[in-house]
Amino acid sequence: MKTIARAAFAETEEKKSRFLAELVPYDHLATRLAELRAAHPKANHHVTAYRYLNDEDQLIEHGKDDGEPSGTSGVPCLKVLQGRDLINVAVIVTRYFGGVKLGTGGLVRAYSGAANAVCSVADFIDYVPKAEAELFAGFSDAGTLEQACAQDGITVLDRQFDSMGTHIRISGPKDLVAELAGRFPIHRD
């Protein structure tokens, strides 16, 4: 699976209708959609599609037509994301009507074309599931814990000391975080 390194934008045109497509991280969908609605108040539609993994690692995906005929815009955009095996991403396609009706087949082609256009200019990276964990080491093992937390991909979110030792909260690749959590389980009184 792949995800995006950063947001991407592409513009296409079909029979005088303009299609502005943005590919964004799923976590930014609501904010970016609100921004686009404010920036493009005269646009006719803001079609969305997304795919993400929830907290239980279940795949959640959906396409929304936003007033276009059912199945002609959101689902075609979603199929593009599925076909490219993208995860934790959303596509937003803003349409300005050009005066010529496209018909259902034309809408499907136009929206999937816009989604493909933005995907073709996006920078993709391998999707690596992330996790967080709290770790503990007594003072005698604190150096070993600090060294383990210095590995590539691990981010220290918080570090605290008490009379028993060092508590560190980290985030990083799920498998590596799980391994470190097993080596440095949290201290319970």
Short mmCIF file of C-alpha atoms in Angstrom, two decimals:
data_model
loop_
_atom_site.label_atom_id
_atom_site.label_comp_id
_atom_site.label_asym_id
_atom_site.label_seq_id
_atom_site.Cartn_x
_atom_site.Cartn_y
_atom_site.Cartn_z
CA MET A 1 0.00 0.00 0.00
CA LYS A 2 1.02 3.58 -0.64
CA THR A 3 0.10 6.94 0.81
CA ILE A 4 1.03 10.51 -0.09
CA ALA A 5 4.07 12.41 1.06
CA ARG A 6 2.27 15.77 0.67
CA ALA A 7 -0.91 17.19 -0.82
CA ALA A 8 -1.14 17.37 -4.62
CA PHE A 9 -3.26 19.36 -7.10
CA ALA A 10 -4.28 18.97 -10.75
CA GLU A 11 -6.83 20.68 -12.99
CA THR A 12 -8.67 19.10 -15.92
CA GLU A 13 -11.38 20.29 -18.28
CA GLU A 14 -14.22 18.40 -19.95
CA LYS A 15 -16.63 20.19 -22.32
CA LYS A 16 -15.99 23.55 -20.66
CA SER A 17 -16.48 22.19 -17.11
CA ARG A 18 -13.42 22.71 -14.90
CA PHE A 19 -12.39 19.99 -12.44
CA LEU A 20 -9.98 20.99 -9.66
CA ALA A 21 -8.65 17.88 -7.95
CA GLU A 22 -6.73 17.72 -4.69
CA LEU A 23 -5.24 14.66 -3.05
CA VAL A 24 -4.78 15.18 0.71
CA PRO A 25 -4.02 13.08 3.78
CA TYR A 26 -7.29 11.67 5.13
CA ASP A 27 -6.81 13.52 8.44
CA HIS A 28 -6.97 16.83 6.52
CA LEU A 29 -10.15 16.05 4.55
CA ALA A 30 -12.71 17.94 6.66
CA THR A 31 -10.55 21.04 7.04
CA ARG A 32 -9.51 21.15 3.39
CA LEU A 33 -13.08 20.57 2.17
CA ALA A 34 -14.29 23.51 4.29
CA GLU A 35 -11.47 25.67 2.91
CA LEU A 36 -12.34 24.73 -0.68
CA ARG A 37 -16.05 25.43 -0.16
CA ALA A 38 -15.10 28.90 1.17
CA ALA A 39 -12.56 29.55 -1.61
CA HIS A 40 -14.88 28.34 -4.41
CA PRO A 41 -18.41 29.45 -3.42
CA LYS A 42 -19.55 29.44 -7.06
CA ALA A 43 -18.42 25.87 -7.71
CA ASN A 44 -21.28 23.49 -8.39
CA HIS A 45 -19.93 20.38 -6.61
CA HIS A 46 -17.20 19.28 -4.20
CA VAL A 47 -17.02 15.51 -4.72
CA THR A 48 -15.00 13.45 -2.23
CA ALA A 49 -13.63 9.95 -1.88
CA TYR A 50 -11.41 8.49 0.81
CA ARG A 51 -9.72 5.36 2.11
CA TYR A 52 -8.21 5.02 5.57
CA LEU A 53 -7.50 2.52 8.32
CA ASN A 54 -9.35 3.15 11.58
CA ASP A 55 -7.96 2.47 15.07
CA GLU A 56 -8.86 -1.24 14.75
CA ASP A 57 -7.00 -1.51 11.40
CA GLN A 58 -10.29 -1.80 9.49
CA LEU A 59 -10.36 -0.33 5.99
CA ILE A 60 -12.95 2.46 5.73
CA GLU A 61 -13.70 3.82 2.25
CA HIS A 62 -16.43 5.97 0.77
CA GLY A 63 -17.26 8.22 -2.16
CA LYS A 64 -19.70 11.14 -1.96
CA ASP A 65 -21.38 12.55 -5.10
CA ASP A 66 -22.28 15.97 -3.57
CA GLY A 67 -25.32 16.51 -5.78
CA GLU A 68 -24.09 14.82 -8.94
CA PRO A 69 -26.22 11.87 -10.16
CA SER A 70 -25.74 8.86 -7.87
CA GLY A 71 -22.64 6.81 -8.64
CA THR A 72 -21.25 9.17 -11.29
CA SER A 73 -18.55 10.96 -9.30
CA GLY A 74 -17.69 9.78 -5.77
CA VAL A 75 -17.46 6.09 -6.63
CA PRO A 76 -15.34 6.66 -9.77
CA CYS A 77 -12.93 8.74 -7.65
CA LEU A 78 -12.87 6.00 -5.01
CA LYS A 79 -12.09 3.38 -7.67
CA VAL A 80 -9.03 5.40 -8.67
CA LEU A 81 -7.78 5.34 -5.06
CA GLN A 82 -8.50 1.60 -4.85
CA GLY A 83 -6.78 0.89 -8.16
CA ARG A 84 -3.64 2.66 -7.00
CA ASP A 85 -3.80 0.84 -3.61
CA LEU A 86 -3.73 4.13 -1.68
CA ILE A 87 -4.45 4.35 2.03
CA ASN A 88 -5.04 7.22 4.49
CA VAL A 89 -5.79 9.59 1.60
CA ALA A 90 -8.74 11.57 0.29
CA VAL A 91 -9.44 13.16 -3.05
CA ILE A 92 -11.60 16.26 -3.42
CA VAL A 93 -12.77 17.25 -6.89
CA THR A 94 -14.30 20.71 -7.21
CA ARG A 95 -16.40 21.18 -10.35
CA TYR A 96 -17.33 24.38 -12.11
CA PHE A 97 -20.14 23.63 -14.56
CA GLY A 98 -19.30 24.78 -18.08
CA GLY A 99 -22.79 24.87 -19.53
CA VAL A 100 -22.68 21.52 -21.35
CA LYS A 101 -24.25 18.46 -19.69
CA LEU A 102 -21.84 15.54 -19.66
CA GLY A 103 -24.30 12.69 -19.11
CA THR A 104 -23.64 9.84 -16.70
CA GLY A 105 -20.85 8.26 -18.74
CA GLY A 106 -19.21 11.64 -19.28
CA LEU A 107 -19.36 12.42 -15.56
CA VAL A 108 -17.78 9.08 -14.67
CA ARG A 109 -14.96 9.69 -17.18
CA ALA A 110 -14.46 13.32 -16.09
CA TYR A 111 -14.31 12.60 -12.35
CA SER A 112 -12.13 9.51 -12.66
CA GLY A 113 -9.94 11.47 -15.09
CA ALA A 114 -9.54 14.29 -12.55
CA ALA A 115 -8.69 11.82 -9.77
CA ASN A 116 -6.16 10.07 -12.04
CA ALA A 117 -4.65 13.43 -13.03
CA VAL A 118 -3.96 14.43 -9.44
CA CYS A 119 -2.61 10.95 -8.64
CA SER A 120 -0.22 11.18 -11.59
CA VAL A 121 1.45 14.29 -10.10
CA ALA A 122 1.44 13.15 -6.44
CA ASP A 123 4.49 11.94 -4.53
CA PHE A 124 3.74 8.54 -3.05
CA ILE A 125 5.54 6.79 -0.21
CA ASP A 126 5.18 3.31 1.25
CA TYR A 127 2.48 3.14 3.90
CA VAL A 128 3.93 2.10 7.26
CA PRO A 129 1.39 1.56 10.08
CA LYS A 130 2.23 3.79 13.07
CA ALA A 131 1.71 3.28 16.79
CA GLU A 132 2.50 4.90 20.13
CA ALA A 133 3.70 3.30 23.36
CA GLU A 134 4.94 4.20 26.80
CA LEU A 135 8.24 2.64 27.80
CA PHE A 136 10.03 2.37 31.15
CA ALA A 137 13.56 1.62 32.27
CA GLY A 138 15.14 1.76 35.69
CA PHE A 139 18.11 4.10 36.01
CA SER A 140 20.57 1.26 35.38
CA ASP A 141 18.95 0.56 31.96
CA ALA A 142 18.11 4.18 31.05
CA GLY A 143 21.03 4.44 28.59
CA THR A 144 19.89 1.29 26.78
CA LEU A 145 16.35 2.70 26.55
CA GLU A 146 17.60 6.04 25.23
CA GLN A 147 19.74 4.25 22.63
CA ALA A 148 16.76 2.10 21.54
CA CYS A 149 14.62 5.26 21.15
CA ALA A 150 17.28 6.85 18.93
CA GLN A 151 16.56 4.41 16.07
CA ASP A 152 15.41 5.73 12.69
CA GLY A 153 11.65 6.17 12.56
CA ILE A 154 11.16 6.49 16.32
CA THR A 155 9.99 9.86 17.66
CA VAL A 156 10.16 10.63 21.37
CA LEU A 157 6.91 12.38 22.32
CA ASP A 158 7.53 12.77 26.03
CA ARG A 159 10.26 11.97 28.56
CA GLN A 160 9.80 12.00 32.33
CA PHE A 161 11.84 10.85 35.28
CA ASP A 162 10.70 9.68 38.70
CA SER A 163 12.27 7.94 41.66
CA MET A 164 12.08 4.57 39.85
CA GLY A 165 13.60 5.49 36.48
CA THR A 166 12.79 6.91 33.03
CA HIS A 167 9.36 6.97 31.34
CA ILE A 168 9.38 7.67 27.60
CA ARG A 169 6.39 7.93 25.24
CA ILE A 170 7.27 7.17 21.62
CA SER A 171 5.67 6.88 18.20
CA GLY A 172 6.91 5.11 15.12
CA PRO A 173 6.44 2.05 12.92
CA LYS A 174 3.96 -0.28 14.62
CA ASP A 175 6.21 -3.37 14.59
CA LEU A 176 9.22 -1.52 16.01
CA VAL A 177 7.12 0.20 18.69
CA ALA A 178 5.64 -3.17 19.74
CA GLU A 179 9.12 -4.69 19.98
CA LEU A 180 10.37 -1.82 22.16
CA ALA A 181 7.24 -1.98 24.35
CA GLY A 182 8.01 -5.66 24.94
CA ARG A 183 11.63 -4.90 25.88
CA PHE A 184 10.80 -1.90 28.10
CA PRO A 185 7.36 -2.50 29.63
CA ILE A 186 5.83 0.35 31.59
CA HIS A 187 6.60 0.22 35.33
CA ARG A 188 3.61 -0.30 37.63
CA ASP A 189 3.93 0.26 41.40
#
